[in-house]
CSV table of C-alpha atoms in Angstrom, one decimal:
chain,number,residue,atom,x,y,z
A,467,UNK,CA,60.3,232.9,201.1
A,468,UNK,CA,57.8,230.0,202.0
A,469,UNK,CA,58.9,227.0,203.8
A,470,UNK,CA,58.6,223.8,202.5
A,471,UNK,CA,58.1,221.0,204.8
A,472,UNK,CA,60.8,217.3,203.9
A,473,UNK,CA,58.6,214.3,203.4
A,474,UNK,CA,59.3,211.7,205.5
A,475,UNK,CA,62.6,209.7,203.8
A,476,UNK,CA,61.3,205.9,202.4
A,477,UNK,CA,61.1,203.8,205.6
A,478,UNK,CA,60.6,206.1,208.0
A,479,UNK,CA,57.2,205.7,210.0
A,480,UNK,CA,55.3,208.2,211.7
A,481,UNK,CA,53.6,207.3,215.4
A,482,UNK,CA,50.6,208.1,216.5
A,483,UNK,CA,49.1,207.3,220.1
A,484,UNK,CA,45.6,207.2,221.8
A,485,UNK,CA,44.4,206.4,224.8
A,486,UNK,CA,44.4,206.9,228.1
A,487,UNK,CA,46.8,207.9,231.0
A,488,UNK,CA,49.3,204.9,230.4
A,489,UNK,CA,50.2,206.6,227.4
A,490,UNK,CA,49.2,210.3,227.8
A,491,UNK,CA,52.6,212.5,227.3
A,492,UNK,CA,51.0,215.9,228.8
A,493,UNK,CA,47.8,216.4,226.6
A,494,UNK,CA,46.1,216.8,229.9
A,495,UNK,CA,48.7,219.6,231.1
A,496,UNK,CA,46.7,221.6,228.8
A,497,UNK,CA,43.6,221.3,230.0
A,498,UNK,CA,41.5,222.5,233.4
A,499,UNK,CA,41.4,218.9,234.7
A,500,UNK,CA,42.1,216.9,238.2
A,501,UNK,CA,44.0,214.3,236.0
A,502,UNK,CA,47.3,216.0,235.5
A,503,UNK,CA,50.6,214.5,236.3
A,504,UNK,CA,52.5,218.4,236.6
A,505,UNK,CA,53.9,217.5,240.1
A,506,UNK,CA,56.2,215.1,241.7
A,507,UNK,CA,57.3,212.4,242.3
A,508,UNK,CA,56.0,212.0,238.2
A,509,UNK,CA,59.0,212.4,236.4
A,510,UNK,CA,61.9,211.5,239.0
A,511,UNK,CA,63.5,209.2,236.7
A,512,UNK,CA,62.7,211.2,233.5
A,513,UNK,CA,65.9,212.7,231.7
A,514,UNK,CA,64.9,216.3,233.1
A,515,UNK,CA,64.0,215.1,236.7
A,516,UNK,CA,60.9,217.2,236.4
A,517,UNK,CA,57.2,216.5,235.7
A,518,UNK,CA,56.4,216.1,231.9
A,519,UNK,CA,52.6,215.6,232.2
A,520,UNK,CA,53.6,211.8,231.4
A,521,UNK,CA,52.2,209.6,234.2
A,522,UNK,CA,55.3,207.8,234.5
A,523,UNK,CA,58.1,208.2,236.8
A,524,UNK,CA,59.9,208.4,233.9
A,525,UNK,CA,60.0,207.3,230.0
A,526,UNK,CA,56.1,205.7,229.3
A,527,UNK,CA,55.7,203.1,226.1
A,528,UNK,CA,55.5,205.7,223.8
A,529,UNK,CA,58.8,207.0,224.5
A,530,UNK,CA,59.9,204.0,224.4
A,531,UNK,CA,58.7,202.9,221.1
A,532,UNK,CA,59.4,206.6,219.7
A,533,UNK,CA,63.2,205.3,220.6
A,534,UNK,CA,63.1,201.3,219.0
A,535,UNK,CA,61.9,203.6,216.0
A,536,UNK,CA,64.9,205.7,215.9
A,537,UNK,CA,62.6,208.9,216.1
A,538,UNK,CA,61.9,211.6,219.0
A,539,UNK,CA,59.2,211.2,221.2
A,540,UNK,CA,56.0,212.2,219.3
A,541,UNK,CA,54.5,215.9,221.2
A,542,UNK,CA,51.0,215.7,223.2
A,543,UNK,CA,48.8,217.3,220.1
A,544,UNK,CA,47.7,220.2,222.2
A,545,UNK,CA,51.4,220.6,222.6
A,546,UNK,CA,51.9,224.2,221.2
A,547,UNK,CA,55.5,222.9,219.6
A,548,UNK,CA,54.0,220.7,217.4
A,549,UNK,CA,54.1,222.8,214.1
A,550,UNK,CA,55.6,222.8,211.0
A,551,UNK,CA,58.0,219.3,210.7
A,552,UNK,CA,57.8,218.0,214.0
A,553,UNK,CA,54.3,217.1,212.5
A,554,UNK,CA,55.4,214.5,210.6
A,555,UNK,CA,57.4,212.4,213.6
A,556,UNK,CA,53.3,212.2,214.4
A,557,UNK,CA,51.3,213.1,217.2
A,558,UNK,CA,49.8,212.2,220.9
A,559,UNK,CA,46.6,212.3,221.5
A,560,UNK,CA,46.3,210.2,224.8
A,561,UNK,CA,44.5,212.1,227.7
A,562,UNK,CA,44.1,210.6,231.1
A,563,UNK,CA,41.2,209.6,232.6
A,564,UNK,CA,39.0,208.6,229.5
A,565,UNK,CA,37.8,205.1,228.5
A,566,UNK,CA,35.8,203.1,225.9
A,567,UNK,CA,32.7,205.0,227.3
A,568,UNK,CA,32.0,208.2,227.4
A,569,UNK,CA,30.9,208.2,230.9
A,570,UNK,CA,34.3,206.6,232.3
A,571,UNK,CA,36.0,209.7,233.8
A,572,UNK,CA,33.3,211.8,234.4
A,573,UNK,CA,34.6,212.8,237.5
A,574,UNK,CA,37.5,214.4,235.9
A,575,UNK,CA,35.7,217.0,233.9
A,576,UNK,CA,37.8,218.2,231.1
A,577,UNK,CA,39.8,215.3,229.4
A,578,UNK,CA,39.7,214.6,226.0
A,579,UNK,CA,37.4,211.8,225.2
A,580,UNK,CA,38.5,209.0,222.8
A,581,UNK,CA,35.8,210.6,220.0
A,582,UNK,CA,37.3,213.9,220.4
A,583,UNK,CA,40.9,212.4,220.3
A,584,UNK,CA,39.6,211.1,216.7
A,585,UNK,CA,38.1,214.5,215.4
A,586,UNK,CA,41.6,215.6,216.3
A,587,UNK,CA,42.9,213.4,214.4
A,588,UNK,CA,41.4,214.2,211.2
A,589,UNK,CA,42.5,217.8,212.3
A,590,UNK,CA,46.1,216.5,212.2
A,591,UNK,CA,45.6,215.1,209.0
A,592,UNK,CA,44.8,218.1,207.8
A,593,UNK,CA,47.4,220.4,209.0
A,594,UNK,CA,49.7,217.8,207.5
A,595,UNK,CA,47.9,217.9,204.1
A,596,UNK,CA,48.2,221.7,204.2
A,597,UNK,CA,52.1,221.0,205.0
A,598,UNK,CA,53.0,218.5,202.5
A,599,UNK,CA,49.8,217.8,200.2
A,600,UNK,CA,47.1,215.3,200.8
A,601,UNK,CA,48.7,212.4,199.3
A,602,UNK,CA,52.0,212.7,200.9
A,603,UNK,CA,48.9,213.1,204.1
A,604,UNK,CA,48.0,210.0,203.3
A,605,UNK,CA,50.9,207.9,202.5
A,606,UNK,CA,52.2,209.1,206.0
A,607,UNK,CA,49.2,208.0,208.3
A,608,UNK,CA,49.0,204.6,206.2
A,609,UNK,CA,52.3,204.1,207.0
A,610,UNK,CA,52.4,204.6,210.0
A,611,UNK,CA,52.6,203.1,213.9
A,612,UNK,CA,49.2,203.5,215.7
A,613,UNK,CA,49.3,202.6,219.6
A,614,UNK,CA,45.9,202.4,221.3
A,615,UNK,CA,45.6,202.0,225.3
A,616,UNK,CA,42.2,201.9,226.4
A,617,UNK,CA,39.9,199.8,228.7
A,618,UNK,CA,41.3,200.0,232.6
A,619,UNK,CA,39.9,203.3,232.8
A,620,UNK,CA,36.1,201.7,232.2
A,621,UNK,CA,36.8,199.1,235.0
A,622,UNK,CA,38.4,201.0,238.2
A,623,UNK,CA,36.8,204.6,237.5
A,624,UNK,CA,33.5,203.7,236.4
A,625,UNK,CA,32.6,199.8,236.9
A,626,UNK,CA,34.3,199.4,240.7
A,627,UNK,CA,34.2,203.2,241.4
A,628,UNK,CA,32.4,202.8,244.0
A,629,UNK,CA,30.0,199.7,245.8
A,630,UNK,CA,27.1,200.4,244.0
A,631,UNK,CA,27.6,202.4,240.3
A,632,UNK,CA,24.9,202.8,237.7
A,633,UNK,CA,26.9,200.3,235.8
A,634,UNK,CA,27.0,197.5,238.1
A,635,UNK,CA,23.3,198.1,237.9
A,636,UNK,CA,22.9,197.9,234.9
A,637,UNK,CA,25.5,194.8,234.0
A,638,UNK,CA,26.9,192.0,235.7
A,639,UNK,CA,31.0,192.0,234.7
A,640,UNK,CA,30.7,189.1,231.9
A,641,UNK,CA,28.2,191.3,229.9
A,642,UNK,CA,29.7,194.6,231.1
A,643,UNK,CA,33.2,193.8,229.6
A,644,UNK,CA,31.0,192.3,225.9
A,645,UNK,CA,29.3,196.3,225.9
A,646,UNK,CA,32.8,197.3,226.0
A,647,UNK,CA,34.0,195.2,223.5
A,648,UNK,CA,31.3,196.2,220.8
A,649,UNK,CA,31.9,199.9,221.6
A,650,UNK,CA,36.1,199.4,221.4
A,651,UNK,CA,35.0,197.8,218.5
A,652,UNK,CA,33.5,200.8,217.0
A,653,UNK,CA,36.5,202.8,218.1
A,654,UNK,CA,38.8,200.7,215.8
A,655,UNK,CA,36.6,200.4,213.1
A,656,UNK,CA,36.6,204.4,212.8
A,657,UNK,CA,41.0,204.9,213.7
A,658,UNK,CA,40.8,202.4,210.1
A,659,UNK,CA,38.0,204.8,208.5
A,660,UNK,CA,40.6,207.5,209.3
A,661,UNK,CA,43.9,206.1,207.5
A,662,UNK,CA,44.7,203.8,210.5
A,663,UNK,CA,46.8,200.5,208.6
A,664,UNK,CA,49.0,199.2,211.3
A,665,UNK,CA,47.8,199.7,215.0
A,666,UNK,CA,48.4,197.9,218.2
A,667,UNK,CA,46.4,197.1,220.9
A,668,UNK,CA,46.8,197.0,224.3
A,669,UNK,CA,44.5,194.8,226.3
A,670,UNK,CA,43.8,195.7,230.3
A,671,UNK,CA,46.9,194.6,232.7
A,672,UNK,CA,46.2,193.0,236.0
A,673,UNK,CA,43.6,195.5,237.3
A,674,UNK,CA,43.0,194.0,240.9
A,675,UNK,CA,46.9,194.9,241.4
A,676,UNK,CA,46.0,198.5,240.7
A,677,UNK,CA,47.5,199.7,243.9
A,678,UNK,CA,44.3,202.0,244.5
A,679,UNK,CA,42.8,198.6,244.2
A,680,UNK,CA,44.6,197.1,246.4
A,681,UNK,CA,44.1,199.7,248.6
A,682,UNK,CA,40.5,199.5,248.5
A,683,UNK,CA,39.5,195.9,247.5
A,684,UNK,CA,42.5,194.0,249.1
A,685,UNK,CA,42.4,192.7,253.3
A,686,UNK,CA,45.3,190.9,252.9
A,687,UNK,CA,47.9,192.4,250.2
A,688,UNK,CA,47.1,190.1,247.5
A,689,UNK,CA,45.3,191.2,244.3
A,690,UNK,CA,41.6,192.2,244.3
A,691,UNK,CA,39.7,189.1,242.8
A,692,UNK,CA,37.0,190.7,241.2
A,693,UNK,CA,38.7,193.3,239.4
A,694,UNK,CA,41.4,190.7,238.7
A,695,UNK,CA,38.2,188.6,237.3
A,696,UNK,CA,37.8,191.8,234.8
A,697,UNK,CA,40.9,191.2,233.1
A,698,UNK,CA,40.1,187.6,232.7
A,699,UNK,CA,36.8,188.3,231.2
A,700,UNK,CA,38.3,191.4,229.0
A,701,UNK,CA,41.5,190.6,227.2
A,702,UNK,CA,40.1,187.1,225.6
A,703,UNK,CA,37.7,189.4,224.5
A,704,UNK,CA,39.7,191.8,222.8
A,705,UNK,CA,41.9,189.5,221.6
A,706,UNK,CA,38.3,187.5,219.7
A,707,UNK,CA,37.3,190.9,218.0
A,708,UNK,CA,40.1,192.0,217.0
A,709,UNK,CA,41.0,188.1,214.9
A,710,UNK,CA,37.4,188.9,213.4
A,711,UNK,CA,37.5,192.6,212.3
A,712,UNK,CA,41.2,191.6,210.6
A,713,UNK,CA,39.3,188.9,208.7
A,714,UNK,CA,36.9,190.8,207.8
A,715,UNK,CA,39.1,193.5,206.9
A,716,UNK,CA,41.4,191.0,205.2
A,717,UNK,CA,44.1,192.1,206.3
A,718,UNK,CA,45.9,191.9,210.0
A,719,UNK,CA,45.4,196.0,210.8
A,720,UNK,CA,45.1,195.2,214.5
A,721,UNK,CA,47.8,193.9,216.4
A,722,UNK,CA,47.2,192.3,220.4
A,723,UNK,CA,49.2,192.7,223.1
A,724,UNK,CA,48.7,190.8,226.1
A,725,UNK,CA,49.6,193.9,228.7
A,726,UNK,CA,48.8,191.0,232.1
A,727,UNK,CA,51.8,188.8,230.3
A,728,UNK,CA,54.3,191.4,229.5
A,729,UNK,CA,53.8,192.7,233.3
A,730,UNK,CA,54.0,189.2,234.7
A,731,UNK,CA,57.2,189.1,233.0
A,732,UNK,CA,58.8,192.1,235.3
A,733,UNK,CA,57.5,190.7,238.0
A,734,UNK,CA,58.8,186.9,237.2
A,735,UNK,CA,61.9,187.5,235.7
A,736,UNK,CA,63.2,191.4,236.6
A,737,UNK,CA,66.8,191.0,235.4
A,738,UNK,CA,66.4,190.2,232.2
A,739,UNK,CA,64.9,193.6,231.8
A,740,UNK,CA,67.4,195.3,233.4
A,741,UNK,CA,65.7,195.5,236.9
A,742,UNK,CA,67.7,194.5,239.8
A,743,UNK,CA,65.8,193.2,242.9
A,744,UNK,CA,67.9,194.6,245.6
A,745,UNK,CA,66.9,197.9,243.8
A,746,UNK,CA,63.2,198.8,244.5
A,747,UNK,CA,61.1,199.0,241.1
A,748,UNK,CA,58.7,201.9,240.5
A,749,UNK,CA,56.7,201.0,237.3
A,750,UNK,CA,57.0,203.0,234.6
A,751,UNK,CA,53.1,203.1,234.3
A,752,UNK,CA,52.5,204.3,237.9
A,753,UNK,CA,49.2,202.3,238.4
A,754,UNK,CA,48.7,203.8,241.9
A,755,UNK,CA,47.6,207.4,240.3
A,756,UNK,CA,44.0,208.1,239.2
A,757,UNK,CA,43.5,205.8,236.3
């Protein structure tokens, strides 16, 4: 007897994630790569105590999101558990290491590049069609939640990898971070070509506090300026295209979210997250690691 596949009930919203390693939940633990997060101290605080392939100590923002939406966490699409109705919770197709460009990460071989995290999308969309027809396809990725993390990657392993990269030749950082905007551009214009109706946005956080920037760029503990500078340039950036492709658009599809402010807001004001300060804090992110 064939299996038929529930719809979604009314109100319920699928999630789907792209990106990089800040919201990666183990894509790359399927893939011959140096970017894997299979070992500890990764997932110390997680419900398992064991790695999950997130780069987070524990829960990252898509679990977290997956939970404020009453849903499971959505699988890492390479995940081979994500058949039949776990589907239509939605999918992740984050893979650390990549950025806007297709050079960012080169260093890491194997990841899944933001392109290829598209065509995969499109794959999803069919499996799901083949599941529950293609409107029901349709209705389900109109519908539903769309995180997209992308940016730092294109600044600490590929702008400041190292003193001298073919990028810095090529662009000083005010004109470096425009390039990246017309090509993230691109990238959003194609997630809405694809079914994409309500999708957030994560700007860069405070890259010169990237530990391995800190490490590298910092004499005296303080953030690094220039990659600090970065974010400056970056974020108002993002935050310009993204007002003009929703009015173009006519419709607000993209949603901002100022990453440097919500971090500042640990920092400033722990406790009203639930973060004691006699207790040391180890960000759910994990900056230090490789992107």
């Amino acid at each position: 007897m064939a299996m038929v596949a529930r719809v979604p009930v009314e109100g319920a919203r699928a999630f789907f994630v792209f990106g990089d390693s800040l919201v990666d939940n183990g894509n790359n633990n399927y893939l011959v790569t140096t970017a894997r997060a299979d070992s500890p101290p990764y997932g110390i605080d997680y419900p398992t105590h064991r790695p999950t392939g997130r780069f987070s100590n524990g829960y990252n923002i898509p679990d977290i999101i997956s939970q404020k939406l009453g849903a499971e966490s959505t699988l890492p699409y390479l995940s081979p558990q994500l058949t039949g109705e776990k589907l239509l919770v939605g999918a992740n197709f984050a893979s650390a290491g990549i950025g806007i460009l297709n050079d960012t990460g080169i260093q890491f071989a194997n990841i899944i590049r933001i392109y290829q995290q598209m065509e995969f999308f499109q794959e999803y969309q069919q499996r799901v069609s083949a599941l529950v027809g293609e409107e029901q396809a349709q209705k389900l990725v109109n519908k539903a939640l769309i995180l997209i993390t992308l940016g730092g990657n294109d600044f600490v392993n590929n702008y400041f990898l190292a003193p001298i990269t073919a990028r810095r030749l090529e662009y000083n950082l005010q004109d470096y971070s425009h390039y990246l905007i017309v090509e993230y551009r691109k990238i959003l214009m194609r997630l809405y070509e694809l079914g994409a109706r309500r999708v957030l946005v994560t700007g860069s956080g405070p890259l010169g506090c990237v530990p391995s920037q800190l490490a590298t760029r910092s004499t005296d503990g303080q953030c690094a300026e220039e990659p600090q500078r970065a974010s400056a340039i970056f974020n108002p950036l993002l935050i310009q295209m993204i007002q003009g492709l929703n009015q173009e658009l006519g419709s607000d599809i993209f949603i901002a979210a100022n990453a440097v402010q919500m971090q500042n807001n640990f920092i400033d004001n722990p406790q009203a997250f639930g973060l004691l300060p006699e207790k040391p804090f180890i960000f759910s992110l994990l900056w230090f690691k490789i992107d």
